[in-house]
């Protein structure tokens, strides 16, 4: 398969000798001069004939806080997989800024390039301390040889302390991540994303399984991150979405059903029929 | 700084290191200095036996490094152990010179027997000790590099990886059984005479090999400890527990696995090279899949993911094996099976787990 891909890459007519260009890495500046940081263009993904994404188009502005909702199977997680390089689409393109084609990059390159992802189920390194979790996620040289001889600088230590405070885990810094509560793991994972200094945060169901109080704090945290970062939240909890959202995109059967403010969405007949209607 | 990082809060490892150092001093003393009448005298048979255990401990350490810290279960580490052993065996075979049965100064006995005209190209250079030692680490390292690159790049993990490593070691066994391979086929390489000019059978040489094995094991332990306490080591644990999280944190997971796998294969190769002169033979039996599985058992019994647990496990299981096979030869296989069942059920963290739990309870 990869032979085929490489051949195709070498034969591309829009870029002569494109394979000779150095691979983009996190030093590469992202061109957002037109205000768009993420552009999903006509993306389709098929799994054994099932159309998970059907000509999905999505454009996210820099610094935006965007909520993406949709019933189960609408393609929300598949969309994240495509953006972060886990799944390759059958058709379409995904661009980071105007200049970086994400489809030509691997997961680690996309992560280093500034797109952080939080999983639906909180995923942290359970056998390591909270501090170590953040240290490992920090944007730095992540080559195997470099990490063998790496030492923390005082600036990096300060940065870790900052993030610990931001996600409210200062008291837990030396604890094993596996011993944290569900909500604390969710925060730790968000903290781990922040350590990567991402331009874009993809956050999958951040408040699943959280208490009302925890949900509120998470909402505050995400709202405070928007602006400095671009935050994309996929969520089921409509009350939560209502509390943070400025702009909402509704996915249905792999493509965009509606987009607009929460009020517009709630009064949209199609949306009510496929999604909100279930709740009422 | 570094010594603190390596040894602080590693009481088990420190204890094992001190014991190994004590052994490296006491065993030569008990064998060479004390007269045979002394109750503390250690016969050369025991020196060779414990020396063999030391090389098994090194193999177990290599396995624990990848299994305990990166979650890569290799059921084919005997492949690297065997290749290291063969590289050493080839050197020792070339040292025989014209003292073989056929008295041919150019060709080893089995080649004369199989009517070889000249030395095959892959035997060139093995008359030089430094070249053979280079091959001891390079051949297993290269095989691990190629094999690991293919496997990790395709994201083969868990039980699938374990199965293909079994296939690897099995394929090597079949290949080395063939006379056409030029490694002595079924019989392997044996009847060694000298190593670096010293007679292999001599008591002093055996003691020297013992001391070298102990020192190499200590060095390998410290090097492995350096790796697992570095940030590299924490990335390994991260990969073991949440591989995709590590990937989305910007790590090239397959590179980490690959370099660790190569290092582990080199350690296994060195273990094989130290094993061969002490037992006096290398044959394709070392590539038997069962042998590789047994080595994984040592690690499981000792306790996975602590490094020194692997050393303890290798000694415990092989010690038990030696005792059982002389005292109750019929019972050994049942005892091994029972041991494994007991450890899995009652000591999921191995023998080391007993002490860990006690310390934790004492500390709380």
XYZ file of C-alpha atoms in Angstrom:
644
model
C 0.000 0.000 0.000
C 2.680 2.446 1.006
C 4.563 1.653 -2.213
C 1.488 2.718 -4.089
C 1.228 5.850 -1.983
C 4.853 6.723 -2.484
C 4.559 6.202 -6.230
C 1.486 8.395 -6.346
C 3.268 10.987 -4.269
C 6.195 10.980 -6.682
C 3.855 11.211 -9.679
C 1.787 14.137 -8.395
C 1.436 16.787 -11.033
C 0.692 19.763 -8.801
C 4.055 19.531 -7.078
C 7.079 18.635 -9.139
C 9.592 16.719 -7.022
C 7.466 17.355 -3.937
C 9.129 14.425 -2.223
C 12.395 16.331 -2.233
C 10.975 18.974 0.090
C 11.988 18.563 3.716
C 9.312 17.033 5.859
C 7.319 19.626 7.747
C 7.973 19.584 11.467
C 7.049 21.700 14.436
C 9.452 24.439 13.477
C 7.297 25.144 10.447
C 5.185 28.283 10.788
C 1.488 27.797 10.217
C 0.088 30.365 7.806
C -3.217 31.616 9.191
C -3.271 34.975 7.419
C -6.858 34.406 6.320
C -8.007 33.568 9.834
C -8.649 29.892 9.194
C -6.592 27.422 11.194
C -8.226 24.153 10.242
C -9.897 23.368 6.975
C -11.550 20.028 6.271
C -12.313 19.835 2.577
C -14.807 17.331 1.160
C -13.514 14.443 3.257
C -15.001 10.974 2.867
C -14.069 7.893 4.869
C -15.376 4.439 4.148
C -15.153 1.464 6.493
C -16.105 -1.716 4.648
C -18.669 0.077 2.570
C -20.055 2.041 5.521
C -19.688 5.760 4.914
C -18.342 7.160 8.204
C -17.684 10.599 6.742
C -19.598 11.739 3.720
C -18.080 14.753 1.962
C -17.514 16.572 5.233
C -16.648 20.256 4.994
C -15.568 22.192 8.017
C -13.688 25.412 8.552
C -12.429 26.495 11.975
C -11.173 30.015 12.676
C -8.142 30.714 14.771
C -8.884 31.215 18.460
C -12.409 29.910 18.096
C -14.230 27.681 20.572
C -16.257 25.326 18.442
C -18.617 22.668 19.674
C -19.404 19.699 17.508
C -22.466 17.675 18.358
C -24.311 14.870 16.692
C -25.937 11.553 17.471
C -23.888 8.366 17.900
C -22.309 7.288 14.648
C -22.427 10.777 13.179
C -18.679 10.605 12.499
C -17.341 12.850 15.255
C -14.554 10.545 16.377
C -13.706 9.580 12.790
C -13.330 13.275 12.004
C -10.830 13.612 14.867
C -9.005 10.513 13.659
C -8.668 12.080 10.214
C -7.399 15.403 11.533
C -4.829 13.789 13.840
C -3.539 11.390 11.196
C -4.871 8.147 12.657
C -7.237 7.474 9.770
C -6.503 8.363 6.168
C -9.573 9.563 4.253
C -10.544 8.012 0.944
C -11.199 11.418 -0.580
C -10.703 15.023 0.312
C -8.076 17.115 2.036
C -7.323 18.460 5.494
C -5.277 21.618 5.916
C -3.663 23.209 8.945
C -3.596 26.910 8.183
C -3.293 27.564 4.491
C -0.016 25.826 3.964
C 0.201 22.476 5.769
C -1.420 19.417 4.271
C -2.120 17.198 7.266
C -2.766 14.144 5.119
C 0.908 13.918 4.242
C 1.941 13.809 7.924
C 2.076 11.075 10.552
C 0.458 11.258 13.974
C 3.643 12.290 15.754
C 4.312 15.073 13.229
C 0.797 16.438 13.559
C 1.085 16.330 17.353
C 4.437 18.134 17.252
C 3.051 20.576 14.711
C 0.513 21.878 17.189
C -2.647 19.807 17.156
C -3.354 18.189 20.500
C -5.990 15.577 21.048
C -7.847 14.417 24.134
C -9.438 11.008 23.923
C -13.015 10.196 24.766
C -11.948 7.840 27.553
C -9.422 9.724 29.684
C -6.037 8.347 28.654
C -3.078 9.185 30.849
C 0.110 7.307 31.670
C -1.209 5.553 34.770
C 2.054 4.127 36.061
C 3.743 7.542 36.077
C 3.284 10.495 38.414
C 1.169 13.490 37.451
C 4.358 15.536 37.108
C 5.945 12.936 34.816
C 2.793 12.837 32.707
C 3.102 16.548 32.067
C 6.861 16.374 31.565
C 6.555 13.712 28.896
C 3.899 15.695 27.058
C 5.967 18.859 27.001
C 6.921 20.281 23.635
C 10.623 19.445 23.328
C 12.896 17.256 21.271
C 11.162 13.905 21.333
C 13.782 11.907 19.474
C 14.793 8.658 21.147
C 18.462 9.577 21.585
C 17.708 13.014 23.046
C 15.347 11.679 25.679
C 17.976 9.222 26.872
C 20.180 12.069 28.113
C 17.533 14.682 28.791
C 17.448 16.877 31.892
C 14.733 19.312 32.893
C 15.635 22.993 32.735
C 14.279 25.394 35.405
C 12.080 27.073 32.750
C 10.530 23.742 31.869
C 9.906 23.041 35.560
C 8.149 26.406 35.900
C 6.032 25.650 32.870
C 4.944 22.329 34.374
C 4.029 24.102 37.635
C 1.976 26.645 35.679
C -0.010 23.961 33.933
C -0.481 22.026 37.182
C -2.066 25.124 38.637
C -4.166 25.774 35.546
C -5.786 22.338 35.698
C -5.976 22.398 39.492
C -3.723 19.437 40.215
C -0.931 21.114 42.261
C -1.739 18.927 45.262
C -1.559 15.762 43.187
C 1.767 16.359 41.455
C 3.589 13.414 43.003
C 0.664 10.994 42.863
C 0.444 8.188 40.362
C -1.868 9.213 37.563
C -3.662 5.887 37.887
C -4.772 6.863 41.410
C -6.577 10.015 40.270
C -10.342 10.267 40.118
C -12.070 10.149 36.749
C -12.523 13.916 36.632
C -8.921 14.560 37.652
C -7.706 12.282 34.864
C -9.735 14.316 32.391
C -8.062 17.492 33.644
C -4.645 15.897 33.612
C -5.158 14.945 29.993
C -6.151 18.500 29.140
C -3.024 19.640 30.997
C -0.964 17.219 28.936
C -2.362 18.785 25.776
C -1.441 22.238 27.063
C 2.153 21.131 27.668
C 2.441 20.478 23.936
C 1.822 24.204 23.299
C -0.810 23.342 20.734
C -2.449 25.765 18.336
C -5.503 23.554 18.166
C -7.019 21.406 20.917
C -9.345 18.620 19.898
C -11.275 17.623 22.973
C -13.468 14.537 22.826
C -16.232 14.454 25.475
C -14.385 16.298 28.240
C -17.190 16.128 30.811
C -18.337 12.536 30.360
C -18.702 11.043 33.832
C -18.061 14.304 35.664
C -20.058 15.694 38.559
C -21.916 18.970 38.117
C -19.222 20.878 39.969
C -16.433 19.338 37.920
C -18.339 20.042 34.716
C -18.558 23.687 35.645
C -14.826 23.953 36.306
C -14.061 22.210 33.010
C -16.302 24.664 31.181
C -14.412 27.577 32.762
C -11.089 26.026 31.817
C -12.043 25.459 28.174
C -13.534 28.941 27.800
C -10.370 30.471 29.253
C -8.232 28.524 26.766
C -10.134 29.752 23.726
C -8.581 32.804 22.154
C -5.033 31.805 22.949
C -5.744 28.409 21.451
C -8.330 27.115 19.066
C -10.559 24.684 20.923
C -12.778 22.100 19.259
C -15.052 20.251 21.651
C -17.038 17.172 20.776
C -19.739 16.641 23.366
C -23.011 14.877 24.043
C -24.012 16.878 27.086
C -26.287 19.563 25.658
C -26.373 21.617 28.861
C -22.580 21.778 28.786
C -22.517 22.748 25.123
C -25.070 25.459 25.786
C -22.905 26.836 28.585
C -19.723 27.209 26.544
C -20.631 27.317 22.877
C -20.535 30.311 20.624
C -20.660 28.373 17.415
C -22.020 24.871 17.068
C -21.708 22.390 14.220
C -24.142 19.494 14.012
C -22.898 16.355 12.311
C -25.255 13.751 10.994
C -24.384 10.639 8.997
C -20.919 11.863 8.254
C -21.613 15.353 7.040
C -22.575 18.748 8.390
C -26.269 19.090 9.021
C -26.304 22.601 10.405
C -23.983 25.242 11.743
C -24.585 28.394 13.739
C -25.158 29.738 17.207
C -26.828 27.544 19.796
C -30.132 29.383 19.339
C -30.085 28.955 15.572
C -29.283 25.277 15.959
C -32.043 24.705 18.455
C -34.636 26.189 16.161
C -33.428 24.362 13.065
C -36.126 21.933 11.935
C -33.700 19.340 10.553
C -31.649 19.333 13.730
C -34.692 18.939 15.911
C -35.767 16.013 13.835
C -32.503 14.027 13.929
C -31.002 14.972 17.225
C -32.510 17.416 19.595
C -35.904 15.874 19.017
C -34.760 12.747 20.792
C -34.265 14.694 23.968
C -37.526 16.551 23.952
C 23.499 13.134 40.612
C 23.660 10.182 38.273
C 24.497 7.637 40.962
C 21.598 8.951 43.028
C 19.268 8.549 40.083
C 20.507 5.059 39.323
C 20.499 3.574 42.789
C 18.235 5.597 45.048
C 15.114 3.669 45.998
C 16.404 0.630 44.165
C 17.140 -1.428 47.284
C 16.453 -4.727 45.584
C 18.794 -3.871 42.739
C 21.498 -2.690 45.142
C 21.229 -5.932 47.105
C 21.507 -8.009 43.950
C 24.502 -5.981 42.746
C 26.293 -6.381 46.063
C 25.606 -10.124 45.996
C 26.957 -10.357 42.454
C 30.105 -8.450 43.394
C 30.556 -10.659 46.449
C 30.170 -13.689 44.219
C 32.767 -12.364 41.792
C 35.243 -12.248 44.664
C 34.172 -15.192 46.816
C 33.777 -17.809 44.095
C 37.341 -17.488 42.712
C 38.625 -17.494 46.284
C 36.649 -20.572 47.254
C 37.736 -22.416 44.134
C 41.367 -21.385 43.653
C 42.675 -20.500 47.101
C 40.848 -22.781 49.517
C 42.156 -26.362 49.519
C 39.743 -29.092 48.345
C 39.502 -30.431 51.931
C 38.030 -27.183 53.208
C 34.261 -27.257 53.760
C 34.071 -23.917 51.939
C 35.847 -25.171 48.845
C 33.808 -24.798 45.678
C 34.416 -27.352 42.940
C 34.996 -26.267 39.354
C 31.723 -27.956 38.424
C 29.891 -25.444 40.574
C 31.889 -22.525 39.203
C 30.863 -23.454 35.677
C 27.269 -24.052 36.758
C 26.860 -20.701 38.513
C 28.693 -19.040 35.622
C 26.057 -20.486 33.297
C 23.326 -19.101 35.545
C 24.941 -15.676 35.301
C 24.594 -15.742 31.523
C 20.963 -16.871 31.886
C 20.430 -13.953 34.259
C 21.793 -11.610 31.589
C 19.355 -13.073 29.061
C 16.520 -12.636 31.563
C 17.588 -9.022 32.129
C 17.429 -8.419 28.364
C 13.909 -9.854 28.242
C 12.705 -7.901 31.272
C 13.939 -4.680 29.717
C 11.600 -5.003 26.748
C 8.775 -6.958 28.381
C 8.665 -5.207 31.725
C 9.229 -1.671 30.515
C 7.929 -1.497 26.955
C 5.391 -4.325 27.079
C 7.020 -6.097 24.139
C 6.746 -9.821 24.788
C 9.419 -11.617 22.806
C 9.153 -15.387 22.819
C 12.170 -15.582 20.560
C 15.032 -14.072 22.507
C 16.820 -17.379 22.215
C 17.466 -16.299 18.616
C 19.758 -13.479 19.733
C 21.257 -15.557 22.532
C 22.012 -18.315 20.042
C 23.491 -16.002 17.411
C 25.810 -14.431 19.983
C 26.720 -17.936 21.055
C 27.450 -19.016 17.502
C 29.681 -15.980 16.923
C 31.706 -16.962 19.993
C 31.595 -20.622 18.937
C 33.006 -19.737 15.522
C 35.923 -17.932 17.150
C 36.574 -20.882 19.449
C 36.326 -23.294 16.504
C 38.902 -21.325 14.545
C 41.219 -21.442 17.553
C 41.281 -25.237 17.342
C 43.517 -24.916 14.271
C 45.172 -28.186 13.312
C 44.367 -29.888 16.617
C 41.106 -31.259 15.191
C 40.507 -34.924 14.429
C 41.423 -34.398 10.771
C 44.325 -32.106 11.589
C 43.377 -29.597 8.896
C 44.785 -26.179 9.849
C 42.430 -24.303 7.507
C 39.077 -26.033 7.955
C 37.106 -27.110 11.049
C 36.448 -30.844 11.332
C 32.856 -30.783 10.159
C 33.830 -28.921 6.995
C 36.488 -31.494 6.198
C 33.889 -34.191 6.817
C 31.418 -32.481 4.478
C 34.270 -32.075 1.936
C 34.402 -28.276 1.845
C 37.133 -26.959 -0.441
C 37.719 -23.732 1.451
C 36.402 -21.665 4.306
C 32.986 -20.085 3.489
C 33.101 -16.262 3.327
C 30.962 -15.806 6.428
C 33.649 -17.554 8.475
C 36.273 -15.022 7.451
C 37.628 -12.938 10.253
C 36.385 -15.169 13.051
C 39.941 -16.197 13.879
C 40.353 -12.692 15.292
C 38.944 -12.210 18.780
C 37.965 -8.539 18.351
C 36.102 -9.314 15.129
C 34.204 -12.185 16.726
C 33.274 -9.997 19.710
C 32.029 -7.319 17.342
C 29.862 -9.903 15.632
C 28.526 -11.043 19.007
C 26.707 -7.717 19.323
C 26.354 -6.742 15.650
C 24.662 -9.865 14.309
C 21.891 -10.019 16.937
C 21.630 -6.225 16.820
C 21.194 -6.168 13.049
C 18.666 -8.984 13.051
C 16.704 -7.162 15.765
C 16.937 -3.922 13.802
C 15.542 -5.401 10.600
C 12.978 -7.629 12.296
C 11.896 -4.926 14.739
C 11.706 -2.276 12.050
C 9.343 -4.396 9.997
C 7.249 -5.442 12.994
C 6.974 -2.125 14.844
C 6.458 -0.082 11.704
C 3.462 -2.248 10.874
C 2.335 -1.801 14.482
C 2.470 -5.482 15.284
C 2.033 -5.732 19.050
C 1.087 -8.047 21.882
C 0.405 -11.661 21.190
C 0.959 -11.267 17.428
C 4.466 -10.019 18.042
C 5.080 -12.897 20.452
C 3.974 -15.359 17.777
C 6.205 -13.975 15.038
C 9.207 -13.991 17.384
C 8.464 -17.682 17.951
C 8.410 -18.130 14.204
C 11.741 -16.308 13.944
C 13.500 -18.522 16.450
C 11.936 -21.648 14.979
C 13.065 -20.677 11.477
C 16.601 -20.114 12.762
C 16.561 -23.521 14.427
C 15.529 -25.246 11.189
C 18.152 -23.315 9.241
C 20.967 -24.100 11.665
C 20.036 -27.785 11.685
C 20.929 -27.931 7.987
C 24.482 -29.014 7.216
C 24.524 -26.761 4.135
C 24.378 -23.692 6.377
C 27.993 -24.290 7.307
C 27.599 -24.035 11.080
C 28.050 -27.689 11.909
C 24.392 -28.654 11.486
C 22.901 -30.922 14.107
C 26.112 -31.207 16.131
C 26.829 -27.506 16.243
C 30.274 -26.361 17.251
C 32.212 -28.042 20.042
C 35.567 -29.550 21.113
C 36.890 -26.081 21.845
C 40.511 -25.854 22.933
C 41.601 -22.268 23.609
C 40.153 -18.874 24.295
C 42.674 -16.038 23.881
C 45.409 -18.618 24.232
C 44.137 -20.042 27.543
C 42.806 -23.614 27.617
C 38.999 -23.517 27.884
C 38.804 -26.533 30.186
C 41.342 -25.209 32.681
C 40.129 -24.308 36.145
C 41.646 -20.824 36.012
C 39.992 -20.066 32.666
C 36.626 -21.163 34.018
C 37.028 -18.944 37.046
C 38.034 -16.048 34.778
C 34.976 -16.604 32.581
C 32.869 -16.650 35.729
C 34.246 -13.318 36.898
C 33.806 -11.774 33.449
C 30.180 -13.005 33.344
C 29.476 -11.485 36.755
C 31.070 -8.158 35.825
C 29.261 -8.005 32.466
C 25.971 -8.721 34.236
C 26.636 -5.887 36.692
C 27.522 -3.503 33.856
C 24.458 -4.526 31.879
C 22.286 -3.964 34.944
C 23.667 -0.466 35.475
C 23.257 0.381 31.769
C 19.677 -0.912 31.780
C 18.964 1.028 34.950
C 20.333 4.146 33.245
C 17.903 3.608 30.380
C 14.811 2.967 32.483
C 15.422 5.877 34.860
C 15.976 8.353 32.014
C 13.171 10.177 30.280
C 13.528 7.537 27.558
C 12.521 4.961 30.169
C 9.464 6.943 31.179
C 8.451 7.224 27.536
C 8.715 3.430 27.368
C 6.341 3.052 30.314
C 4.040 5.561 28.658
C 4.096 3.522 25.456
C 3.477 0.317 27.391
C 0.407 1.702 29.155
C -1.097 4.046 26.553
C 0.538 3.707 23.172
C -1.795 5.973 21.226
C -1.587 8.682 23.886
C 2.204 8.630 23.507
C 1.835 8.851 19.751
C -0.524 11.822 19.968
C 1.902 13.438 22.400
C 4.383 13.577 19.545
C 6.516 10.479 20.136
C 7.602 8.174 17.339
C 6.653 5.111 19.289
C 8.185 2.668 16.824
C 11.634 4.278 17.166
C 11.594 3.875 20.920
C 10.542 0.258 20.695
C 13.065 -0.446 17.977
C 16.137 0.936 19.775
C 15.216 -0.795 23.003
C 14.667 -4.046 21.127
C 18.073 -3.740 19.460
C 19.787 -3.039 22.781
C 18.025 -5.975 24.375
C 19.047 -8.254 21.483
C 22.677 -7.175 21.916
C 22.552 -8.018 25.633
C 21.112 -11.419 24.750
C 23.916 -11.895 22.202
C 26.565 -11.122 24.828
C 24.866 -13.559 27.195
C 25.084 -16.264 24.528
C 28.751 -15.491 23.876
C 29.588 -15.890 27.573
C 27.499 -19.046 27.808
C 29.252 -20.992 25.042
C 32.811 -21.227 26.434
C 31.423 -22.179 29.858
C 29.299 -25.072 28.599
C 31.711 -25.974 25.798
C 29.159 -26.366 22.996
C 26.708 -24.446 20.850
C 24.145 -26.263 18.732
C 20.776 -25.485 17.126
C 19.065 -26.689 20.316
C 19.594 -23.163 21.662
C 17.107 -21.975 19.041
C 14.399 -24.377 20.260
C 11.244 -22.283 20.812
C 10.796 -23.911 24.221
C 14.097 -22.487 25.447
C 12.968 -18.963 24.628
C 9.680 -19.496 26.430
C 11.533 -20.831 29.448
C 13.592 -17.645 29.566
C 10.394 -15.594 29.666
C 9.285 -17.825 32.556
C 12.370 -16.852 34.568
C 11.362 -13.233 34.241
C 7.753 -13.962 35.183
C 8.817 -15.931 38.248
C 11.307 -13.311 39.371
C 8.958 -10.409 38.773
C 8.529 -8.392 35.646
C 9.462 -4.732 35.395
C 12.109 -4.428 38.105
C 15.253 -5.641 36.255
C 16.765 -7.275 39.360
C 13.690 -9.503 39.604
C 14.738 -11.064 36.300
C 18.164 -11.906 37.748
C 16.584 -13.448 40.846
C 14.124 -15.366 38.676
C 16.844 -16.784 36.442
C 18.781 -18.012 39.477
C 15.716 -19.337 41.283
C 14.284 -21.320 38.376
C 17.602 -22.671 37.143
C 18.707 -23.499 40.658
C 15.482 -25.394 41.207
C 15.919 -27.082 37.854
C 19.439 -28.270 38.725
C 18.308 -29.589 42.083
C 15.181 -31.317 40.747
C 16.824 -32.872 37.720
C 19.470 -34.508 39.934
C 17.277 -35.356 42.926
C 13.929 -36.129 41.264
C 14.435 -36.130 37.494
C 10.878 -37.303 36.812
C 9.303 -34.493 38.737
C 11.038 -31.479 37.210
C 8.562 -30.671 34.450
C 5.646 -30.945 36.866
C 7.464 -28.766 39.353
C 8.125 -26.153 36.660
C 4.472 -26.178 35.668
C 3.369 -25.954 39.304
C 5.819 -23.128 39.931
C 4.414 -21.143 37.049
C 0.821 -21.711 38.121
C 1.614 -20.795 41.732
C 3.450 -17.637 40.739
C 0.685 -16.511 38.390
C -2.048 -17.146 40.950
C -0.389 -16.041 44.192
C 2.465 -13.794 43.096
C 1.399 -11.893 40.002
C 4.388 -9.618 40.557
C 6.775 -12.505 40.935
C 9.121 -13.343 43.812
C 10.112 -9.688 43.986
C 6.486 -8.827 44.690
C 6.712 -10.450 48.137
C 9.321 -7.969 49.310
C 7.693 -5.018 47.631
C 4.404 -5.636 49.364
C 6.077 -6.095 52.722
C 8.017 -2.858 52.336
C 4.916 -0.953 51.337
C 2.998 -2.259 54.335
C 5.908 -1.394 56.606
C 6.178 2.083 55.153
C 2.489 2.936 55.350
